[in-house]
Amino acid sequence: MNAYRVTEHRKRWIILALITIAIACLLSPWASSHPDGLERVAEDHGFLHQETAVNELAAIPDYEVAGIPWAAVSIGLAGAIGIMIMAAVLFGLTRSLTRSGGDRNEQRTDGLEGIDRI
Amino acid sequence: MHIPDGFLDAKTWITTTAAGAGAVAYSLRQAKLALEPKRVPLIALVGAFVFAAQMINFPIAGATSGHFLGGTMVSILFGPWIGALVMTAVLLVQAVVYQDGGITALGANVLCTGFIGCFVGYGSYMLGMKLFRGKGRAIVAWMSAWLSIVAASAGVAVLLAASGTFNLATALTAMVGWHMLIGIGEGMITMLVTGYLMERNAVMTGGGFKNERLSRNRA
């Protein structure tokens, strides 16, 4: 909407980052373990047993890092790893989207220079 | 509301995988046009926040929980194309690293919680802002996030019914019923975060459609 835009106050983004870290590392072990809406529906209507997992190679299944006896640490670590992966993936993806136009031009210039030299 | 492997039959998951891949490819092109370099770290941060917030299941009625999805929130902040890409990235990481949401169901999850969530949420937000002329932004944000969750759950219900798990009317009643409750939490988080991260433009534009589009891309 033309009346609003995302804030440019650096402080607000830093606080969002701190909240994100706190949620992922400290709050995550205390999340409710009740089935979520879809799991509830699947249970009530008798198709929860159909659930399988194709991806047996998942590094951190069910948000618990294996080999750590304390659930709070195991889940908090899973959260910490997750936010780092997310930030890295999205930083890489969006940066490549902003740059891909420029890169192509640079490559084309390089190519032309090569031809000139020949 | 992450669909696991096994809930969708072959025709449904193959169709939704193809449709999801097409939608993501198209979004990449659209997002490229709307993306400003200085937004890159902010989008990465908001994506990390979405991942973290999705880990927090909050209890609702009947020994059931719900969690935030975030499509409307990201779309209000950065537009629906970038919103859909952020949601796709979150769902991809969850399925691949955390076994949360199926690999065969990834396309279906991307379409429902990603695209339906982002576009229903963003569309109703824009409509609400227009109807109320920018007043009551918080309530408009709350309602559009609530609506996006209800719409996404209806999408999941349709896919489950198409897979023959149960009939459409039962699926819709059950899924929409629970997600009308879960949507309350979605609305709260969306309202608070967008309220905190958005501010009024210092310069009000004249209100022409062209101006609006330009500044929307900037916002």
GROMACS .gro file of C-alpha atoms in nm:
model
  337
    1MET     CA    1   0.000   0.000   0.000
    2ASN     CA    2   0.134   0.339  -0.083
    3ALA     CA    3   0.087   0.474   0.270
    4TYR     CA    4   0.317   0.216   0.430
    5ARG     CA    5   0.662   0.073   0.370
    6VAL     CA    6   0.899  -0.148   0.565
    7THR     CA    7   1.087   0.045   0.827
    8GLU     CA    8   1.443   0.159   0.775
    9HIS     CA    9   1.515   0.182   1.146
   10ARG     CA   10   1.809  -0.051   1.189
   11LYS     CA   11   1.723  -0.103   1.554
   12ARG     CA   12   1.390  -0.266   1.473
   13TRP     CA   13   1.554  -0.522   1.243
   14ILE     CA   14   1.817  -0.599   1.505
   15ILE     CA   15   1.541  -0.660   1.759
   16LEU     CA   16   1.365  -0.889   1.508
   17ALA     CA   17   1.692  -1.083   1.475
   18LEU     CA   18   1.723  -1.115   1.853
   19ILE     CA   19   1.359  -1.229   1.881
   20THR     CA   20   1.420  -1.484   1.605
   21ILE     CA   21   1.725  -1.626   1.786
   22ALA     CA   22   1.537  -1.635   2.117
   23ILE     CA   23   1.239  -1.817   1.965
   24ALA     CA   24   1.450  -2.070   1.775
   25CYS     CA   25   1.694  -2.148   2.057
   26LEU     CA   26   1.509  -2.085   2.383
   27LEU     CA   27   1.134  -2.097   2.322
   28SER     CA   28   1.124  -2.390   2.075
   29PRO     CA   29   1.170  -2.668   2.336
   30TRP     CA   30   0.855  -2.546   2.511
   31ALA     CA   31   0.626  -2.568   2.207
   32SER     CA   32   0.307  -2.772   2.244
   33SER     CA   33   0.352  -3.136   2.142
   34HIS     CA   34  -0.018  -3.188   2.075
   35PRO     CA   35  -0.103  -3.287   1.716
   36ASP     CA   36  -0.156  -2.986   1.489
   37GLY     CA   37  -0.477  -2.912   1.298
   38LEU     CA   38  -0.406  -3.146   1.007
   39GLU     CA   39  -0.280  -3.429   1.232
   40ARG     CA   40  -0.592  -3.390   1.448
   41VAL     CA   41  -0.815  -3.421   1.140
   42ALA     CA   42  -0.616  -3.722   1.014
   43GLU     CA   43  -0.649  -3.892   1.352
   44ASP     CA   44  -1.021  -3.821   1.388
   45HIS     CA   45  -1.095  -3.947   1.038
   46GLY     CA   46  -0.872  -4.252   1.054
   47PHE     CA   47  -0.598  -4.183   0.801
   48LEU     CA   48  -0.310  -4.079   1.026
   49HIS     CA   49  -0.160  -4.429   0.982
   50GLN     CA   50  -0.107  -4.353   0.611
   51GLU     CA   51   0.175  -4.114   0.706
   52THR     CA   52   0.514  -4.226   0.578
   53ALA     CA   53   0.849  -4.054   0.539
   54VAL     CA   54   1.013  -4.077   0.199
   55ASN     CA   55   1.310  -3.870   0.311
   56GLU     CA   56   1.503  -4.107   0.537
   57LEU     CA   57   1.818  -3.900   0.497
   58ALA     CA   58   1.681  -3.601   0.690
   59ALA     CA   59   1.967  -3.476   0.907
   60ILE     CA   60   1.750  -3.358   1.198
   61PRO     CA   61   1.418  -3.547   1.190
   62ASP     CA   62   1.144  -3.397   1.410
   63TYR     CA   63   1.358  -3.101   1.516
   64GLU     CA   64   1.578  -3.298   1.756
   65VAL     CA   65   1.951  -3.322   1.701
   66ALA     CA   66   2.045  -3.685   1.760
   67GLY     CA   67   2.285  -3.786   2.035
   68ILE     CA   68   2.200  -3.512   2.282
   69PRO     CA   69   2.027  -3.647   2.594
   70TRP     CA   70   1.870  -3.315   2.698
   71ALA     CA   71   1.560  -3.242   2.489
   72ALA     CA   72   1.579  -2.866   2.549
   73VAL     CA   73   1.936  -2.851   2.413
   74SER     CA   74   1.861  -3.088   2.127
   75ILE     CA   75   1.558  -2.889   2.007
   76GLY     CA   76   1.717  -2.550   2.072
   77LEU     CA   77   2.018  -2.653   1.865
   78ALA     CA   78   1.787  -2.773   1.586
   79GLY     CA   79   1.628  -2.428   1.591
   80ALA     CA   80   1.962  -2.250   1.585
   81ILE     CA   81   2.078  -2.457   1.288
   82GLY     CA   82   1.746  -2.396   1.113
   83ILE     CA   83   1.752  -2.018   1.131
   84MET     CA   84   2.111  -2.015   1.006
   85ILE     CA   85   2.023  -2.241   0.710
   86MET     CA   86   1.715  -2.028   0.633
   87ALA     CA   87   1.902  -1.700   0.641
   88ALA     CA   88   2.184  -1.842   0.427
   89VAL     CA   89   1.950  -1.999   0.169
   90LEU     CA   90   1.737  -1.686   0.133
   91PHE     CA   91   2.036  -1.451   0.130
   92GLY     CA   92   2.194  -1.657  -0.147
   93LEU     CA   93   1.871  -1.690  -0.345
   94THR     CA   94   1.761  -1.328  -0.330
   95ARG     CA   95   2.112  -1.196  -0.389
   96SER     CA   96   2.146  -1.412  -0.697
   97LEU     CA   97   1.810  -1.277  -0.818
   98THR     CA   98   1.925  -0.917  -0.783
   99ARG     CA   99   2.257  -0.994  -0.949
  100SER     CA  100   2.176  -1.238  -1.227
  101GLY     CA  101   2.102  -0.956  -1.475
  102GLY     CA  102   2.432  -0.783  -1.403
  103ASP     CA  103   2.634  -1.103  -1.412
  104ARG     CA  104   2.513  -1.187  -1.757
  105ASN     CA  105   2.622  -0.848  -1.884
  106GLU     CA  106   2.963  -0.887  -1.724
  107GLN     CA  107   3.010  -1.227  -1.880
  108ARG     CA  108   2.910  -1.091  -2.216
  109THR     CA  109   3.164  -0.810  -2.183
  110ASP     CA  110   3.433  -1.060  -2.086
  111GLY     CA  111   3.345  -1.270  -2.388
  112LEU     CA  112   3.372  -0.973  -2.621
  113GLU     CA  113   3.706  -0.875  -2.474
  114GLY     CA  114   3.830  -1.227  -2.540
  115ILE     CA  115   3.719  -1.204  -2.901
  116ASP     CA  116   3.887  -0.865  -2.939
  117ARG     CA  117   4.217  -1.006  -2.821
  118ILE     CA  118   4.199  -1.290  -3.070
  119MET     CA  119  -0.047  -2.792   0.839
  120HIS     CA  120   0.237  -2.971   0.663
  121ILE     CA  121   0.107  -3.261   0.454
  122PRO     CA  122   0.334  -3.564   0.512
  123ASP     CA  123   0.415  -3.834   0.254
  124GLY     CA  124   0.139  -4.090   0.220
  125PHE     CA  125  -0.167  -3.866   0.258
  126LEU     CA  126  -0.188  -3.780  -0.113
  127ASP     CA  127  -0.236  -4.037  -0.388
  128ALA     CA  128  -0.002  -4.053  -0.687
  129LYS     CA  129  -0.215  -3.850  -0.929
  130THR     CA  130  -0.257  -3.572  -0.673
  131TRP     CA  131   0.104  -3.543  -0.563
  132ILE     CA  132   0.240  -3.566  -0.917
  133THR     CA  133  -0.001  -3.295  -1.035
  134THR     CA  134   0.071  -3.066  -0.741
  135THR     CA  135   0.447  -3.120  -0.773
  136ALA     CA  136   0.435  -3.012  -1.137
  137ALA     CA  137   0.205  -2.717  -1.064
  138GLY     CA  138   0.416  -2.612  -0.763
  139ALA     CA  139   0.737  -2.624  -0.966
  140GLY     CA  140   0.578  -2.410  -1.237
  141ALA     CA  141   0.449  -2.159  -0.985
  142VAL     CA  142   0.791  -2.129  -0.819
  143ALA     CA  143   0.966  -2.083  -1.154
  144TYR     CA  144   0.722  -1.805  -1.244
  145SER     CA  145   0.767  -1.641  -0.902
  146LEU     CA  146   1.143  -1.634  -0.947
  147ARG     CA  147   1.094  -1.420  -1.259
  148GLN     CA  148   0.838  -1.193  -1.092
  149ALA     CA  149   1.044  -1.155  -0.774
  150LYS     CA  150   1.350  -1.059  -0.977
  151LEU     CA  151   1.161  -0.759  -1.115
  152ALA     CA  152   1.041  -0.646  -0.772
  153LEU     CA  153   1.358  -0.712  -0.574
  154GLU     CA  154   1.582  -0.436  -0.445
  155PRO     CA  155   1.937  -0.526  -0.337
  156LYS     CA  156   1.904  -0.352  -0.001
  157ARG     CA  157   1.610  -0.577   0.085
  158VAL     CA  158   1.820  -0.895   0.057
  159PRO     CA  159   1.937  -0.920   0.421
  160LEU     CA  160   1.593  -0.818   0.548
  161ILE     CA  161   1.423  -1.095   0.348
  162ALA     CA  162   1.676  -1.348   0.480
  163LEU     CA  163   1.606  -1.233   0.836
  164VAL     CA  164   1.228  -1.247   0.796
  165GLY     CA  165   1.263  -1.597   0.647
  166ALA     CA  166   1.460  -1.707   0.952
  167PHE     CA  167   1.190  -1.557   1.174
  168VAL     CA  168   0.920  -1.752   0.985
  169PHE     CA  169   1.114  -2.075   1.035
  170ALA     CA  170   1.160  -2.009   1.407
  171ALA     CA  171   0.798  -1.905   1.461
  172GLN     CA  172   0.674  -2.217   1.280
  173MET     CA  173   0.851  -2.432   1.541
  174ILE     CA  174   0.626  -2.293   1.814
  175ASN     CA  175   0.309  -2.498   1.830
  176PHE     CA  176   0.058  -2.323   2.054
  177PRO     CA  177  -0.222  -2.520   2.219
  178ILE     CA  178  -0.578  -2.468   2.102
  179ALA     CA  179  -0.895  -2.655   2.201
  180GLY     CA  180  -0.930  -3.032   2.223
  181ALA     CA  181  -0.569  -3.146   2.280
  182THR     CA  182  -0.476  -2.992   1.946
  183SER     CA  183  -0.211  -2.737   1.857
  184GLY     CA  184  -0.151  -2.494   1.577
  185HIS     CA  185   0.143  -2.297   1.454
  186PHE     CA  186   0.218  -1.982   1.258
  187LEU     CA  187   0.265  -2.009   0.882
  188GLY     CA  188   0.368  -1.659   0.780
  189GLY     CA  189   0.270  -1.622   0.414
  190THR     CA  190   0.056  -1.315   0.473
  191MET     CA  191   0.316  -1.153   0.698
  192VAL     CA  192   0.600  -1.187   0.444
  193SER     CA  193   0.371  -1.079   0.159
  194ILE     CA  194   0.259  -0.762   0.340
  195LEU     CA  195   0.626  -0.678   0.401
  196PHE     CA  196   0.779  -0.768   0.063
  197GLY     CA  197   0.496  -0.850  -0.179
  198PRO     CA  198   0.339  -1.187  -0.265
  199TRP     CA  199   0.602  -1.312  -0.514
  200ILE     CA  200   0.885  -1.277  -0.266
  201GLY     CA  201   0.644  -1.406   0.000
  202ALA     CA  202   0.580  -1.723  -0.199
  203LEU     CA  203   0.954  -1.777  -0.251
  204VAL     CA  204   1.029  -1.732   0.120
  205MET     CA  205   0.754  -1.980   0.209
  206THR     CA  206   0.886  -2.226  -0.052
  207ALA     CA  207   1.237  -2.202   0.092
  208VAL     CA  208   1.105  -2.260   0.446
  209LEU     CA  209   0.900  -2.563   0.336
  210LEU     CA  210   1.196  -2.701   0.140
  211VAL     CA  211   1.436  -2.678   0.435
  212GLN     CA  212   1.174  -2.826   0.669
  213ALA     CA  213   1.108  -3.123   0.439
  214VAL     CA  214   1.471  -3.192   0.347
  215VAL     CA  215   1.648  -3.132   0.680
  216TYR     CA  216   1.375  -3.182   0.941
  217GLN     CA  217   1.143  -3.441   0.779
  218ASP     CA  218   0.857  -3.196   0.846
  219GLY     CA  219   0.620  -3.218   0.551
  220GLY     CA  220   0.661  -3.487   0.287
  221ILE     CA  221   0.891  -3.480  -0.013
  222THR     CA  222   0.612  -3.604  -0.240
  223ALA     CA  223   0.379  -3.351  -0.073
  224LEU     CA  224   0.621  -3.058  -0.110
  225GLY     CA  225   0.445  -2.925  -0.420
  226ALA     CA  226   0.106  -2.947  -0.246
  227ASN     CA  227   0.243  -2.771   0.062
  228VAL     CA  228   0.405  -2.502  -0.152
  229LEU     CA  229   0.075  -2.443  -0.333
  230CYS     CA  230  -0.143  -2.438  -0.018
  231THR     CA  231   0.059  -2.278   0.259
  232GLY     CA  232   0.283  -2.092   0.014
  233PHE     CA  233   0.084  -1.961  -0.279
  234ILE     CA  234  -0.273  -1.973  -0.143
  235GLY     CA  235  -0.152  -1.831   0.188
  236CYS     CA  236   0.047  -1.548   0.030
  237PHE     CA  237  -0.198  -1.444  -0.239
  238VAL     CA  238  -0.519  -1.473  -0.038
  239GLY     CA  239  -0.351  -1.290   0.249
  240TYR     CA  240  -0.196  -1.020   0.032
  241GLY     CA  241  -0.508  -0.978  -0.182
  242SER     CA  242  -0.738  -0.933   0.115
  243TYR     CA  243  -0.488  -0.702   0.283
  244MET     CA  244  -0.474  -0.477  -0.025
  245LEU     CA  245  -0.852  -0.486  -0.059
  246GLY     CA  246  -0.901  -0.401   0.309
  247MET     CA  247  -0.652  -0.115   0.291
  248LYS     CA  248  -0.837   0.023  -0.010
  249LEU     CA  249  -1.183  -0.016   0.143
  250PHE     CA  250  -1.086   0.150   0.471
  251ARG     CA  251  -0.847   0.396   0.303
  252GLY     CA  252  -0.548   0.286   0.505
  253LYS     CA  253  -0.724   0.313   0.838
  254GLY     CA  254  -0.733   0.021   1.080
  255ARG     CA  255  -0.421  -0.132   0.926
  256ALA     CA  256  -0.374  -0.363   1.225
  257ILE     CA  257  -0.721  -0.513   1.199
  258VAL     CA  258  -0.692  -0.550   0.822
  259ALA     CA  259  -0.361  -0.735   0.870
  260TRP     CA  260  -0.518  -0.959   1.135
  261MET     CA  261  -0.820  -1.046   0.920
  262SER     CA  262  -0.621  -1.111   0.604
  263ALA     CA  263  -0.383  -1.346   0.789
  264TRP     CA  264  -0.679  -1.530   0.943
  265LEU     CA  265  -0.843  -1.561   0.602
  266SER     CA  266  -0.520  -1.688   0.444
  267ILE     CA  267  -0.498  -1.975   0.694
  268VAL     CA  268  -0.861  -2.071   0.641
  269ALA     CA  269  -0.810  -2.063   0.262
  270ALA     CA  270  -0.489  -2.267   0.286
  271SER     CA  271  -0.663  -2.529   0.502
  272ALA     CA  272  -0.947  -2.545   0.249
  273GLY     CA  273  -0.684  -2.608  -0.020
  274VAL     CA  274  -0.537  -2.894   0.182
  275ALA     CA  275  -0.888  -3.033   0.237
  276VAL     CA  276  -0.954  -3.033  -0.139
  277LEU     CA  277  -0.628  -3.220  -0.206
  278LEU     CA  278  -0.700  -3.475   0.069
  279ALA     CA  279  -1.049  -3.531  -0.070
  280ALA     CA  280  -0.908  -3.563  -0.424
  281SER     CA  281  -0.677  -3.834  -0.289
  282GLY     CA  282  -0.975  -4.029  -0.161
  283THR     CA  283  -0.896  -4.004   0.211
  284PHE     CA  284  -1.242  -3.871   0.294
  285ASN     CA  285  -1.521  -3.687   0.115
  286LEU     CA  286  -1.492  -3.318   0.035
  287ALA     CA  287  -1.764  -3.185   0.266
  288THR     CA  288  -1.622  -3.369   0.567
  289ALA     CA  289  -1.267  -3.263   0.476
  290LEU     CA  290  -1.361  -2.898   0.442
  291THR     CA  291  -1.562  -2.892   0.765
  292ALA     CA  292  -1.284  -3.055   0.964
  293MET     CA  293  -0.988  -2.863   0.818
  294VAL     CA  294  -1.155  -2.521   0.806
  295GLY     CA  295  -1.305  -2.570   1.152
  296TRP     CA  296  -0.969  -2.626   1.322
  297HIS     CA  297  -0.791  -2.361   1.118
  298MET     CA  298  -1.047  -2.095   1.204
  299LEU     CA  299  -0.905  -2.133   1.555
  300ILE     CA  300  -0.540  -2.160   1.450
  301GLY     CA  301  -0.589  -1.854   1.229
  302ILE     CA  302  -0.642  -1.640   1.539
  303GLY     CA  303  -0.278  -1.695   1.635
  304GLU     CA  304  -0.167  -1.635   1.277
  305GLY     CA  305  -0.355  -1.305   1.278
  306MET     CA  306  -0.202  -1.193   1.606
  307ILE     CA  307   0.158  -1.258   1.499
  308THR     CA  308   0.103  -1.104   1.154
  309MET     CA  309  -0.057  -0.794   1.307
  310LEU     CA  310   0.219  -0.744   1.564
  311VAL     CA  311   0.518  -0.807   1.337
  312THR     CA  312   0.395  -0.604   1.040
  313GLY     CA  313   0.293  -0.325   1.278
  314TYR     CA  314   0.643  -0.321   1.422
  315LEU     CA  315   0.828  -0.342   1.091
  316MET     CA  316   0.620  -0.099   0.883
  317GLU     CA  317   0.586   0.273   0.898
  318ARG     CA  318   0.393   0.542   0.719
  319ASN     CA  319   0.555   0.680   0.410
  320ALA     CA  320   0.688   1.026   0.488
  321VAL     CA  321   0.574   1.156   0.151
  322MET     CA  322   0.214   1.074   0.068
  323THR     CA  323   0.168   1.020  -0.303
  324GLY     CA  324  -0.126   1.159  -0.492
  325GLY     CA  325  -0.299   0.825  -0.513
  326GLY     CA  326  -0.269   0.759  -0.886
  327PHE     CA  327  -0.248   0.393  -0.977
  328LYS     CA  328   0.098   0.434  -1.127
  329ASN     CA  329   0.233   0.602  -0.815
  330GLU     CA  330   0.082   0.333  -0.602
  331ARG     CA  331   0.248   0.059  -0.800
  332LEU     CA  332   0.585   0.227  -0.790
  333SER     CA  333   0.580   0.283  -0.419
  334ARG     CA  334   0.442  -0.062  -0.355
  335ASN     CA  335   0.748  -0.205  -0.523
  336ARG     CA  336   0.960   0.015  -0.304
  337ALA     CA  337   0.775  -0.092   0.010
   0.00000   0.00000   0.00000
